[in-house]
Amino acid sequence: MESPHESQQSLLLARIIGNVEKLNEAVKEFNNRIREINAANLEAELFSHMWQNYQSYLEMNLEETNSLVPPK
Amino acid sequence: MSRPLSQIVQPSNPMAGNPTGPRQLSLTEELERLEQSITLTMQEIDRNFSQCHRIITHSIMPIVDKYAEHSRDLCDNISFWKSFFEDSADVAIGTYEQEATTMGPDETTNYDESTAHQEEPTELTMMQGDEEQDHTLTMQVQDEDTDSTDHDLEDESILASMNLTGRDNLGKARRVESRNGKQPKWAAIQSPYEKLKQEVQSQQSARRQLSIDDSMEESMTPPSLPAGLDALSLNDIKSSSIMDPPTTPDTLRQKQYRRGMSRVLDSPEDDSPFAPQTARQIIPSSNRTARRDPLLHRAVDTNWRVEATPKRKTPRKVNPNTTTPKHRVIPSFQDSSPMSSPPPPQITTVFSPVNTIRRFNIQPRTKIDAPQTARRDPKTPVTAKKRWDTLDPKTMTAKDLLLDDEFDDDDDDDFKKLGFSPPVTMQFTLPPSRLMQTPAKQASKMLVNDIMRSAGFRAGFAGGDDTQTTMENSIDDSPTSFVPKPALYDSD
C-alpha cells in the first residue's frame, strides 16, 4: 500500500526541482547581464583612471611652475 | 535539540506501564508526525524557491536593465573623451580577459597582501552557526577584499605604468614608495633638481635663444623627476653593481657627461637631467621582458588586464650614428645605464610652437639683412622643391632636416622681402591618415545633435545622416523659407 505522504512528497520534490531549474536560469541570465555591464563599465573605469592621472600630472605641473591659481 | 542518552537507548521508558499497545501507537503517530513535518518542510522549500525566482525576475532584473541602459549611455559619452586621450597619447587602450591560472610575481605580492587582510573578515562569519554558510560568506568577503586590495594597489599607477603620458618612472616610483609605506618627499628631491637646473642654465647663458626655448618646453611638458632620481627611485639596487660608487645626482651627472663627451650633441638640453624623458625611458630590460599588462580587476578565475598598443610607429628611422636635434634614441649598447629601453608611446612635441620655430629656423626680424647667400651649400645644387620631393619622412635624418632648414632659409628670402613670415605647413609630419583618426567626426556629430536638440528637433538624431536628411526635409517642407541648393555639390 502506497503511503499518501510519499506521493505528496514526490509531487513536492518535482515542484521543487522545477522551481530550482527556473531559479537557476534566472540567476544565469542575471549573471550574464551583470557580466556585460561590468565589461562595459571597464571603459568607464579606465577613463576615470586616465582623468585622475591627467589631473595629478596637471596639478603637479602647475605647482612646479608656480602657476597654480587658487579657485576664486 | 538533542535527546538524552537514556531516552535514545530506552525510548519506551515513559510508557513503561503499558508495554504493548500505546508503544506501537506512539510509533505510528511519531511516523505520521515526521511525514507531515517533512511535507511541510518541502512546501516551505518550494515556497522559498518560488519566491526567490519571483524576486529575481520581477524586482532585480528590471533594475539591472535600467542599470545596463544607464551604463550604456555612460560608455557612449565616454567613448569620445577616451578616444581624445588615446589620440593625445598615441596609444590604443583596451581591456581583455585572461584566465587566472598563472600568476606573475607582481600578482603574487598582491595576493599575499590581500590574504593578509583576510583575517578580520572571517571574524564576521563566526557569528553564523552553519559551516557551509561560513564558507560561502567567507568566500564572498575574500573576493570583495581582493578586489578592494587590487584597487588600492592599482588605482594610482595602473595607467602611469602604461606610458600614457611618458611618465612611466614617476608612477613606478610612487608605487614603490606606497608599497614601502613611505610618503613621497618632494622637498628632498627638489634641491638637486634646482641645483642642476641652475648649473645647466649658467652653461646656456651664451645661447639665450635656446634657453628661452627650453623654458617654454618645460612649461609645456608635464613635470618629472630628474633622471638621476628616477633611477634611484626605480631599482638602484638592481642596476648599480657592487663596484660602483654610491649613486648620487652628481655622479650620475658625471656619468652622463662622460657619455655625452663621446657623442655629438646638437642641443645642450639633450642630456640635461631635467629634460623630458622622451627617448630614454628607464625601464630595466629584464623587467620589460617579464612585465605584463597592468591588472585592472581580478575575479574568481578571470583577470581583466589593460593593454596599451601604440597606434603608429615613429615616423622616421633613427640612425644611431647620427644625432637628431630632438628625441634622440641612445642604443642600448652605448648607454651604460642598464635601464635603457625603446621609446614608449608618448606625447610627441613635434607640433609644439618651439619646435616649429626651431625646425623651420624662423628668425627674428632683426636678422633680415644678414647675408643669406653665404650660408648656401655649394655641394647640393638641387633646389629645395626637388629635395623635398625626394625626401621620405620615414627615412629622414637630422642632416636632411638641417639641410632643409637651409633651403627654407633660401626660400624665406622672398617672404622676408615681402615683410611677412613664411607659411608653415605640417603636412609632412602629419599624414592625412593620421588626421582621419581624430575624433572630429564624433565631435561634429555631437555638435549637430546638440544644435538640433536645442532647436526643437528631438526625434531621430542618432546619426549624422539622419540629421542632415531631417534638416533638409524640414527646410524643404517649410513654405516660407527658400534655401538655394549649393552649387558645389551640383558641379560634381
PDB file of N, CA, C and O in Angstrom, chain A residues 5 8-9 12-13 15-16 19-20 22-23 26-27 29-30 33-34 37 40-47 49-54 56-57 60-61 64, chain B residues 32 35 38-39 42-43 46 49 52-53 60-61 64-65 67-68 71 75 78 81-82 85 93 151 155-156 158-160 165 167 170 221 223 296-297 304:
ATOM      1  N   HIS A   5       1.668  10.161   2.035  1.00  0.00           N
ATOM      2  CA  HIS A   5       2.749  11.151   2.221  1.00  0.00           C
ATOM      3  C   HIS A   5       3.826  11.017   1.147  1.00  0.00           C
ATOM      4  O   HIS A   5       4.380  12.011   0.678  1.00  0.00           O
ATOM      5  N   GLN A   8       2.656  12.612  -2.035  1.00  0.00           N
ATOM      6  CA  GLN A   8       2.641  14.080  -1.871  1.00  0.00           C
ATOM      7  C   GLN A   8       4.065  14.643  -1.875  1.00  0.00           C
ATOM      8  O   GLN A   8       4.338  15.675  -2.496  1.00  0.00           O
ATOM      9  N   GLN A   9       4.948  13.914  -1.230  1.00  0.00           N
ATOM     10  CA  GLN A   9       6.339  14.384  -1.196  1.00  0.00           C
ATOM     11  C   GLN A   9       7.014  14.276  -2.552  1.00  0.00           C
ATOM     12  O   GLN A   9       7.843  15.111  -2.914  1.00  0.00           O
ATOM     13  N   LEU A  12       5.859  17.202  -4.405  1.00  0.00           N
ATOM     14  CA  LEU A  12       6.554  18.402  -3.917  1.00  0.00           C
ATOM     15  C   LEU A  12       8.008  18.448  -4.414  1.00  0.00           C
ATOM     16  O   LEU A  12       8.516  19.521  -4.766  1.00  0.00           O
ATOM     17  N   LEU A  13       8.619  17.270  -4.446  1.00  0.00           N
ATOM     18  CA  LEU A  13      10.001  17.235  -4.949  1.00  0.00           C
ATOM     19  C   LEU A  13      10.070  17.651  -6.415  1.00  0.00           C
ATOM     20  O   LEU A  13      10.966  18.402  -6.821  1.00  0.00           O
ATOM     21  N   ARG A  15       8.038  19.577  -7.908  1.00  0.00           N
ATOM     22  CA  ARG A  15       7.797  21.030  -7.962  1.00  0.00           C
ATOM     23  C   ARG A  15       9.047  21.815  -7.563  1.00  0.00           C
ATOM     24  O   ARG A  15       9.383  22.843  -8.178  1.00  0.00           O
ATOM     25  N   ILE A  16       9.700  21.288  -6.518  1.00  0.00           N
ATOM     26  CA  ILE A  16      10.927  21.967  -6.077  1.00  0.00           C
ATOM     27  C   ILE A  16      11.986  21.934  -7.177  1.00  0.00           C
ATOM     28  O   ILE A  16      12.680  22.930  -7.444  1.00  0.00           O
ATOM     29  N   ASN A  19      11.153  24.483  -9.741  1.00  0.00           N
ATOM     30  CA  ASN A  19      11.449  25.837  -9.268  1.00  0.00           C
ATOM     31  C   ASN A  19      12.943  26.113  -9.247  1.00  0.00           C
ATOM     32  O   ASN A  19      13.390  27.222  -9.587  1.00  0.00           O
ATOM     33  N   VAL A  20      13.704  25.115  -8.875  1.00  0.00           N
ATOM     34  CA  VAL A  20      15.166  25.305  -8.840  1.00  0.00           C
ATOM     35  C   VAL A  20      15.700  25.506 -10.249  1.00  0.00           C
ATOM     36  O   VAL A  20      16.608  26.329 -10.477  1.00  0.00           O
ATOM     37  N   LYS A  22      14.086  26.806 -12.769  1.00  0.00           N
ATOM     38  CA  LYS A  22      13.736  28.177 -13.194  1.00  0.00           C
ATOM     39  C   LYS A  22      14.618  29.207 -12.498  1.00  0.00           C
ATOM     40  O   LYS A  22      15.087  30.187 -13.117  1.00  0.00           O
ATOM     41  N   LEU A  23      14.855  28.966 -11.211  1.00  0.00           N
ATOM     42  CA  LEU A  23      15.717  29.905 -10.483  1.00  0.00           C
ATOM     43  C   LEU A  23      17.136  29.887 -11.035  1.00  0.00           C
ATOM     44  O   LEU A  23      17.791  30.946 -11.159  1.00  0.00           O
ATOM     45  N   ALA A  26      17.210  31.903 -14.121  1.00  0.00           N
ATOM     46  CA  ALA A  26      17.150  33.340 -13.822  1.00  0.00           C
ATOM     47  C   ALA A  26      18.486  33.852 -13.319  1.00  0.00           C
ATOM     48  O   ALA A  26      18.935  34.956 -13.691  1.00  0.00           O
ATOM     49  N   VAL A  27      19.141  33.063 -12.503  1.00  0.00           N
ATOM     50  CA  VAL A  27      20.438  33.501 -11.976  1.00  0.00           C
ATOM     51  C   VAL A  27      21.479  33.529 -13.080  1.00  0.00           C
ATOM     52  O   VAL A  27      22.343  34.432 -13.126  1.00  0.00           O
ATOM     53  N   GLU A  29      20.874  34.149 -16.236  1.00  0.00           N
ATOM     54  CA  GLU A  29      20.589  35.361 -17.016  1.00  0.00           C
ATOM     55  C   GLU A  29      21.072  36.609 -16.287  1.00  0.00           C
ATOM     56  O   GLU A  29      21.661  37.530 -16.886  1.00  0.00           O
ATOM     57  N   PHE A  30      20.850  36.616 -14.985  1.00  0.00           N
ATOM     58  CA  PHE A  30      21.303  37.743 -14.178  1.00  0.00           C
ATOM     59  C   PHE A  30      22.829  37.879 -14.243  1.00  0.00           C
ATOM     60  O   PHE A  30      23.379  38.982 -14.406  1.00  0.00           O
ATOM     61  N   ARG A  33      23.956  39.267 -17.610  1.00  0.00           N
ATOM     62  CA  ARG A  33      23.746  40.723 -17.746  1.00  0.00           C
ATOM     63  C   ARG A  33      24.751  41.508 -16.908  1.00  0.00           C
ATOM     64  O   ARG A  33      25.267  42.543 -17.342  1.00  0.00           O
ATOM     65  N   ILE A  34      24.983  41.009 -15.715  1.00  0.00           N
ATOM     66  CA  ILE A  34      25.955  41.708 -14.867  1.00  0.00           C
ATOM     67  C   ILE A  34      27.342  41.669 -15.486  1.00  0.00           C
ATOM     68  O   ILE A  34      28.112  42.646 -15.434  1.00  0.00           O
ATOM     69  N   ILE A  37      27.456  44.206 -18.214  1.00  0.00           N
ATOM     70  CA  ILE A  37      27.525  45.563 -17.654  1.00  0.00           C
ATOM     71  C   ILE A  37      28.920  45.853 -17.127  1.00  0.00           C
ATOM     72  O   ILE A  37      29.479  46.945 -17.324  1.00  0.00           O
ATOM     73  N   ALA A  40      31.239  46.573 -19.889  1.00  0.00           N
ATOM     74  CA  ALA A  40      31.038  47.924 -20.419  1.00  0.00           C
ATOM     75  C   ALA A  40      31.570  48.980 -19.463  1.00  0.00           C
ATOM     76  O   ALA A  40      32.071  50.026 -19.890  1.00  0.00           O
ATOM     77  N   ASN A  41      31.465  48.696 -18.184  1.00  0.00           N
ATOM     78  CA  ASN A  41      31.917  49.687 -17.210  1.00  0.00           C
ATOM     79  C   ASN A  41      33.428  49.728 -17.068  1.00  0.00           C
ATOM     80  O   ASN A  41      33.956  50.655 -16.448  1.00  0.00           O
ATOM     81  N   LEU A  42      34.116  48.723 -17.612  1.00  0.00           N
ATOM     82  CA  LEU A  42      35.576  48.775 -17.567  1.00  0.00           C
ATOM     83  C   LEU A  42      36.100  49.993 -18.326  1.00  0.00           C
ATOM     84  O   LEU A  42      37.100  50.595 -17.942  1.00  0.00           O
ATOM     85  N   GLU A  43      35.399  50.334 -19.399  1.00  0.00           N
ATOM     86  CA  GLU A  43      35.811  51.522 -20.155  1.00  0.00           C
ATOM     87  C   GLU A  43      35.694  52.770 -19.293  1.00  0.00           C
ATOM     88  O   GLU A  43      36.571  53.639 -19.305  1.00  0.00           O
ATOM     89  N   ALA A  44      34.597  52.821 -18.544  1.00  0.00           N
ATOM     90  CA  ALA A  44      34.407  53.989 -17.680  1.00  0.00           C
ATOM     91  C   ALA A  44      35.473  54.042 -16.596  1.00  0.00           C
ATOM     92  O   ALA A  44      36.002  55.109 -16.266  1.00  0.00           O
ATOM     93  N   GLU A  45      35.801  52.885 -16.074  1.00  0.00           N
ATOM     94  CA  GLU A  45      36.820  52.862 -15.032  1.00  0.00           C
ATOM     95  C   GLU A  45      38.186  53.268 -15.601  1.00  0.00           C
ATOM     96  O   GLU A  45      38.942  54.012 -14.981  1.00  0.00           O
ATOM     97  N   LEU A  46      38.440  52.776 -16.792  1.00  0.00           N
ATOM     98  CA  LEU A  46      39.696  53.135 -17.456  1.00  0.00           C
ATOM     99  C   LEU A  46      39.771  54.639 -17.684  1.00  0.00           C
ATOM    100  O   LEU A  46      40.803  55.282 -17.455  1.00  0.00           O
ATOM    101  N   PHE A  47      38.660  55.187 -18.109  1.00  0.00           N
ATOM    102  CA  PHE A  47      38.634  56.628 -18.358  1.00  0.00           C
ATOM    103  C   PHE A  47      38.810  57.413 -17.062  1.00  0.00           C
ATOM    104  O   PHE A  47      39.470  58.463 -17.046  1.00  0.00           O
ATOM    105  N   HIS A  49      40.515  56.436 -14.537  1.00  0.00           N
ATOM    106  CA  HIS A  49      41.949  56.387 -14.218  1.00  0.00           C
ATOM    107  C   HIS A  49      42.719  57.400 -15.053  1.00  0.00           C
ATOM    108  O   HIS A  49      43.628  58.069 -14.559  1.00  0.00           O
ATOM    109  N   MET A  50      42.380  57.468 -16.337  1.00  0.00           N
ATOM    110  CA  MET A  50      43.060  58.437 -17.212  1.00  0.00           C
ATOM    111  C   MET A  50      42.877  59.846 -16.696  1.00  0.00           C
ATOM    112  O   MET A  50      43.822  60.630 -16.621  1.00  0.00           O
ATOM    113  N   TRP A  51      41.655  60.156 -16.350  1.00  0.00           N
ATOM    114  CA  TRP A  51      41.370  61.518 -15.925  1.00  0.00           C
ATOM    115  C   TRP A  51      42.053  61.826 -14.604  1.00  0.00           C
ATOM    116  O   TRP A  51      42.545  62.931 -14.375  1.00  0.00           O
ATOM    117  N   GLN A  52      42.099  60.828 -13.743  1.00  0.00           N
ATOM    118  CA  GLN A  52      42.755  61.029 -12.453  1.00  0.00           C
ATOM    119  C   GLN A  52      44.247  61.283 -12.637  1.00  0.00           C
ATOM    120  O   GLN A  52      44.824  62.179 -12.012  1.00  0.00           O
ATOM    121  N   ASN A  53      44.852  60.493 -13.513  1.00  0.00           N
ATOM    122  CA  ASN A  53      46.280  60.695 -13.771  1.00  0.00           C
ATOM    123  C   ASN A  53      46.531  62.043 -14.422  1.00  0.00           C
ATOM    124  O   ASN A  53      47.489  62.739 -14.085  1.00  0.00           O
ATOM    125  N   TYR A  54      45.668  62.396 -15.355  1.00  0.00           N
ATOM    126  CA  TYR A  54      45.834  63.685 -16.014  1.00  0.00           C
ATOM    127  C   TYR A  54      45.727  64.820 -15.014  1.00  0.00           C
ATOM    128  O   TYR A  54      46.499  65.781 -15.045  1.00  0.00           O
ATOM    129  N   SER A  56      46.343  64.673 -11.789  1.00  0.00           N
ATOM    130  CA  SER A  56      47.504  64.702 -10.901  1.00  0.00           C
ATOM    131  C   SER A  56      48.721  65.306 -11.608  1.00  0.00           C
ATOM    132  O   SER A  56      49.451  66.115 -11.024  1.00  0.00           O
ATOM    133  N   TYR A  57      48.937  64.918 -12.870  1.00  0.00           N
ATOM    134  CA  TYR A  57      50.067  65.485 -13.604  1.00  0.00           C
ATOM    135  C   TYR A  57      49.890  66.981 -13.797  1.00  0.00           C
ATOM    136  O   TYR A  57      50.841  67.754 -13.671  1.00  0.00           O
ATOM    137  N   MET A  60      50.530  68.783 -10.530  1.00  0.00           N
ATOM    138  CA  MET A  60      51.949  68.825 -10.191  1.00  0.00           C
ATOM    139  C   MET A  60      52.704  69.780 -11.112  1.00  0.00           C
ATOM    140  O   MET A  60      53.610  70.502 -10.669  1.00  0.00           O
ATOM    141  N   ASN A  61      52.300  69.781 -12.368  1.00  0.00           N
ATOM    142  CA  ASN A  61      52.957  70.701 -13.312  1.00  0.00           C
ATOM    143  C   ASN A  61      52.715  72.152 -12.915  1.00  0.00           C
ATOM    144  O   ASN A  61      53.629  72.985 -12.928  1.00  0.00           O
ATOM    145  N   GLU A  64      54.744  72.985  -9.899  1.00  0.00           N
ATOM    146  CA  GLU A  64      56.171  73.148 -10.180  1.00  0.00           C
ATOM    147  C   GLU A  64      56.449  74.464 -10.888  1.00  0.00           C
ATOM    148  O   GLU A  64      57.491  75.070 -10.685  1.00  0.00           O
TER     149      GLU A  64
ATOM    150  N   GLU B  32       3.857   9.441  11.573  1.00  0.00           N
ATOM    151  CA  GLU B  32       2.944  10.370  10.877  1.00  0.00           C
ATOM    152  C   GLU B  32       3.380  11.821  11.052  1.00  0.00           C
ATOM    153  O   GLU B  32       3.377  12.622  10.118  1.00  0.00           O
ATOM    154  N   GLU B  35       6.345  12.468   8.849  1.00  0.00           N
ATOM    155  CA  GLU B  35       5.959  12.622   7.440  1.00  0.00           C
ATOM    156  C   GLU B  35       5.346  13.999   7.197  1.00  0.00           C
ATOM    157  O   GLU B  35       5.646  14.679   6.206  1.00  0.00           O
ATOM    158  N   ILE B  38       8.026  16.591   7.253  1.00  0.00           N
ATOM    159  CA  ILE B  38       8.811  16.558   6.016  1.00  0.00           C
ATOM    160  C   ILE B  38       8.038  17.246   4.904  1.00  0.00           C
ATOM    161  O   ILE B  38       8.593  18.049   4.119  1.00  0.00           O
ATOM    162  N   THR B  39       6.767  16.973   4.818  1.00  0.00           N
ATOM    163  CA  THR B  39       5.952  17.606   3.781  1.00  0.00           C
ATOM    164  C   THR B  39       5.913  19.122   3.962  1.00  0.00           C
ATOM    165  O   THR B  39       6.046  19.894   2.995  1.00  0.00           O
ATOM    166  N   MET B  42       9.196  20.573   2.929  1.00  0.00           N
ATOM    167  CA  MET B  42       9.328  20.624   1.469  1.00  0.00           C
ATOM    168  C   MET B  42       8.463  21.721   0.875  1.00  0.00           C
ATOM    169  O   MET B  42       8.862  22.397  -0.089  1.00  0.00           O
ATOM    170  N   GLN B  43       7.305  21.916   1.444  1.00  0.00           N
ATOM    171  CA  GLN B  43       6.467  23.030   0.970  1.00  0.00           C
ATOM    172  C   GLN B  43       7.149  24.373   1.235  1.00  0.00           C
ATOM    173  O   GLN B  43       7.080  25.291   0.409  1.00  0.00           O
ATOM    174  N   ASP B  46       9.852  24.767  -1.275  1.00  0.00           N
ATOM    175  CA  ASP B  46       9.276  25.114  -2.576  1.00  0.00           C
ATOM    176  C   ASP B  46       8.826  26.569  -2.609  1.00  0.00           C
ATOM    177  O   ASP B  46       9.063  27.299  -3.587  1.00  0.00           O
ATOM    178  N   PHE B  49      11.896  28.819  -2.853  1.00  0.00           N
ATOM    179  CA  PHE B  49      12.492  28.844  -4.200  1.00  0.00           C
ATOM    180  C   PHE B  49      11.651  29.674  -5.164  1.00  0.00           C
ATOM    181  O   PHE B  49      12.176  30.463  -5.964  1.00  0.00           O
ATOM    182  N   CYS B  52      12.100  33.274  -4.383  1.00  0.00           N
ATOM    183  CA  CYS B  52      13.409  33.759  -4.841  1.00  0.00           C
ATOM    184  C   CYS B  52      13.383  34.017  -6.344  1.00  0.00           C
ATOM    185  O   CYS B  52      13.890  35.040  -6.829  1.00  0.00           O
ATOM    186  N   HIS B  53      12.783  33.085  -7.070  1.00  0.00           N
ATOM    187  CA  HIS B  53      12.689  33.273  -8.516  1.00  0.00           C
ATOM    188  C   HIS B  53      11.854  34.502  -8.872  1.00  0.00           C
ATOM    189  O   HIS B  53      12.193  35.273  -9.774  1.00  0.00           O
ATOM    190  N   ILE B  60      14.645  42.377  -9.402  1.00  0.00           N
ATOM    191  CA  ILE B  60      16.057  42.688  -9.633  1.00  0.00           C
ATOM    192  C   ILE B  60      16.344  42.924 -11.102  1.00  0.00           C
ATOM    193  O   ILE B  60      17.065  43.855 -11.475  1.00  0.00           O
ATOM    194  N   MET B  61      15.741  42.097 -11.950  1.00  0.00           N
ATOM    195  CA  MET B  61      16.070  42.211 -13.369  1.00  0.00           C
ATOM    196  C   MET B  61      15.672  43.550 -13.987  1.00  0.00           C
ATOM    197  O   MET B  61      16.428  44.096 -14.803  1.00  0.00           O
ATOM    198  N   VAL B  64      18.360  45.869 -13.037  1.00  0.00           N
ATOM    199  CA  VAL B  64      19.590  45.588 -13.781  1.00  0.00           C
ATOM    200  C   VAL B  64      19.475  46.111 -15.208  1.00  0.00           C
ATOM    201  O   VAL B  64      20.444  46.634 -15.775  1.00  0.00           O
ATOM    202  N   ASP B  65      18.282  45.998 -15.775  1.00  0.00           N
ATOM    203  CA  ASP B  65      18.099  46.527 -17.131  1.00  0.00           C
ATOM    204  C   ASP B  65      18.286  48.045 -17.165  1.00  0.00           C
ATOM    205  O   ASP B  65      18.922  48.592 -18.083  1.00  0.00           O
ATOM    206  N   TYR B  67      20.061  49.719 -15.088  1.00  0.00           N
ATOM    207  CA  TYR B  67      21.488  49.951 -14.857  1.00  0.00           C
ATOM    208  C   TYR B  67      22.284  49.754 -16.138  1.00  0.00           C
ATOM    209  O   TYR B  67      23.194  50.539 -16.451  1.00  0.00           O
ATOM    210  N   ALA B  68      21.921  48.715 -16.896  1.00  0.00           N
ATOM    211  CA  ALA B  68      22.621  48.473 -18.158  1.00  0.00           C
ATOM    212  C   ALA B  68      22.391  49.617 -19.135  1.00  0.00           C
ATOM    213  O   ALA B  68      23.314  50.035 -19.854  1.00  0.00           O
ATOM    214  N   SER B  71      24.476  52.560 -17.980  1.00  0.00           N
ATOM    215  CA  SER B  71      25.909  52.344 -18.217  1.00  0.00           C
ATOM    216  C   SER B  71      26.220  52.398 -19.708  1.00  0.00           C
ATOM    217  O   SER B  71      27.319  52.827 -20.099  1.00  0.00           O
ATOM    218  N   CYS B  75      28.915  54.856 -21.374  1.00  0.00           N
ATOM    219  CA  CYS B  75      30.001  54.431 -22.264  1.00  0.00           C
ATOM    220  C   CYS B  75      29.953  55.208 -23.574  1.00  0.00           C
ATOM    221  O   CYS B  75      31.004  55.541 -24.135  1.00  0.00           O
ATOM    222  N   ILE B  78      31.450  58.466 -22.870  1.00  0.00           N
ATOM    223  CA  ILE B  78      32.868  58.385 -22.510  1.00  0.00           C
ATOM    224  C   ILE B  78      33.727  58.104 -23.725  1.00  0.00           C
ATOM    225  O   ILE B  78      34.894  58.514 -23.773  1.00  0.00           O
ATOM    226  N   TRP B  81      35.706  61.025 -25.170  1.00  0.00           N
ATOM    227  CA  TRP B  81      36.826  61.520 -24.371  1.00  0.00           C
ATOM    228  C   TRP B  81      37.924  60.479 -24.266  1.00  0.00           C
ATOM    229  O   TRP B  81      39.105  60.820 -24.175  1.00  0.00           O
ATOM    230  N   LYS B  82      37.536  59.228 -24.277  1.00  0.00           N
ATOM    231  CA  LYS B  82      38.564  58.171 -24.241  1.00  0.00           C
ATOM    232  C   LYS B  82      39.388  58.204 -25.525  1.00  0.00           C
ATOM    233  O   LYS B  82      40.619  58.100 -25.483  1.00  0.00           O
ATOM    234  N   PHE B  85      41.809  61.077 -25.276  1.00  0.00           N
ATOM    235  CA  PHE B  85      43.015  60.773 -24.517  1.00  0.00           C
ATOM    236  C   PHE B  85      43.909  59.824 -25.294  1.00  0.00           C
ATOM    237  O   PHE B  85      45.136  59.954 -25.271  1.00  0.00           O
ATOM    238  N   ILE B  93      44.013  51.875 -26.062  1.00  0.00           N
ATOM    239  CA  ILE B  93      43.895  51.206 -24.776  1.00  0.00           C
ATOM    240  C   ILE B  93      42.673  50.312 -24.801  1.00  0.00           C
ATOM    241  O   ILE B  93      41.592  50.741 -25.199  1.00  0.00           O
ATOM    242  N   HIS B 151      42.274  47.457  -6.018  1.00  0.00           N
ATOM    243  CA  HIS B 151      42.029  48.876  -6.269  1.00  0.00           C
ATOM    244  C   HIS B 151      43.066  49.728  -5.575  1.00  0.00           C
ATOM    245  O   HIS B 151      43.592  50.679  -6.138  1.00  0.00           O
ATOM    246  N   ASP B 155      45.163  51.723  -8.316  1.00  0.00           N
ATOM    247  CA  ASP B 155      44.474  52.916  -8.767  1.00  0.00           C
ATOM    248  C   ASP B 155      45.425  54.070  -9.040  1.00  0.00           C
ATOM    249  O   ASP B 155      45.146  54.905  -9.871  1.00  0.00           O
ATOM    250  N   GLU B 156      46.544  54.070  -8.353  1.00  0.00           N
ATOM    251  CA  GLU B 156      47.448  55.192  -8.570  1.00  0.00           C
ATOM    252  C   GLU B 156      48.299  55.012  -9.811  1.00  0.00           C
ATOM    253  O   GLU B 156      48.561  55.949 -10.530  1.00  0.00           O
ATOM    254  N   ILE B 158      48.062  52.452 -12.301  1.00  0.00           N
ATOM    255  CA  ILE B 158      47.682  51.485 -13.318  1.00  0.00           C
ATOM    256  C   ILE B 158      47.869  52.052 -14.702  1.00  0.00           C
ATOM    257  O   ILE B 158      48.250  51.351 -15.627  1.00  0.00           O
ATOM    258  N   LEU B 159      47.655  53.322 -14.851  1.00  0.00           N
ATOM    259  CA  LEU B 159      47.866  53.927 -16.154  1.00  0.00           C
ATOM    260  C   LEU B 159      49.199  54.640 -16.230  1.00  0.00           C
ATOM    261  O   LEU B 159      49.701  54.884 -17.312  1.00  0.00           O
ATOM    262  N   ALA B 160      49.748  54.965 -15.093  1.00  0.00           N
ATOM    263  CA  ALA B 160      51.070  55.586 -15.148  1.00  0.00           C
ATOM    264  C   ALA B 160      52.108  54.595 -15.613  1.00  0.00           C
ATOM    265  O   ALA B 160      53.120  54.973 -16.180  1.00  0.00           O
ATOM    266  N   THR B 165      51.481  59.090 -20.599  1.00  0.00           N
ATOM    267  CA  THR B 165      51.962  60.451 -20.747  1.00  0.00           C
ATOM    268  C   THR B 165      53.465  60.515 -20.679  1.00  0.00           C
ATOM    269  O   THR B 165      54.025  61.563 -20.479  1.00  0.00           O
ATOM    270  N   ARG B 167      55.361  59.302 -18.466  1.00  0.00           N
ATOM    271  CA  ARG B 167      55.873  59.434 -17.101  1.00  0.00           C
ATOM    272  C   ARG B 167      55.831  58.078 -16.433  1.00  0.00           C
ATOM    273  O   ARG B 167      55.212  57.878 -15.419  1.00  0.00           O
ATOM    274  N   LEU B 170      57.736  57.899 -12.960  1.00  0.00           N
ATOM    275  CA  LEU B 170      57.064  58.571 -11.857  1.00  0.00           C
ATOM    276  C   LEU B 170      56.045  57.647 -11.220  1.00  0.00           C
ATOM    277  O   LEU B 170      55.956  57.533  -9.999  1.00  0.00           O
ATOM    278  N   THR B 221      55.677  70.810 -20.929  1.00  0.00           N
ATOM    279  CA  THR B 221      55.730  69.390 -20.671  1.00  0.00           C
ATOM    280  C   THR B 221      55.357  69.122 -19.238  1.00  0.00           C
ATOM    281  O   THR B 221      55.558  69.965 -18.367  1.00  0.00           O
ATOM    282  N   PRO B 223      55.610  67.782 -15.481  1.00  0.00           N
ATOM    283  CA  PRO B 223      56.805  67.748 -14.639  1.00  0.00           C
ATOM    284  C   PRO B 223      57.253  66.323 -14.410  1.00  0.00           C
ATOM    285  O   PRO B 223      56.483  65.388 -14.458  1.00  0.00           O
ATOM    286  N   LEU B 296      43.679  45.112 -14.021  1.00  0.00           N
ATOM    287  CA  LEU B 296      42.601  46.033 -13.695  1.00  0.00           C
ATOM    288  C   LEU B 296      41.675  45.434 -12.656  1.00  0.00           C
ATOM    289  O   LEU B 296      41.338  46.079 -11.670  1.00  0.00           O
ATOM    290  N   HIS B 297      41.253  44.202 -12.882  1.00  0.00           N
ATOM    291  CA  HIS B 297      40.361  43.533 -11.933  1.00  0.00           C
ATOM    292  C   HIS B 297      40.713  42.064 -11.879  1.00  0.00           C
ATOM    293  O   HIS B 297      41.255  41.514 -12.832  1.00  0.00           O
ATOM    294  N   TRP B 304      41.154  40.719 -15.585  1.00  0.00           N
ATOM    295  CA  TRP B 304      40.974  41.716 -16.628  1.00  0.00           C
ATOM    296  C   TRP B 304      42.204  42.600 -16.634  1.00  0.00           C
ATOM    297  O   TRP B 304      42.527  43.233 -15.619  1.00  0.00           O
TER     298      TRP B 304
END
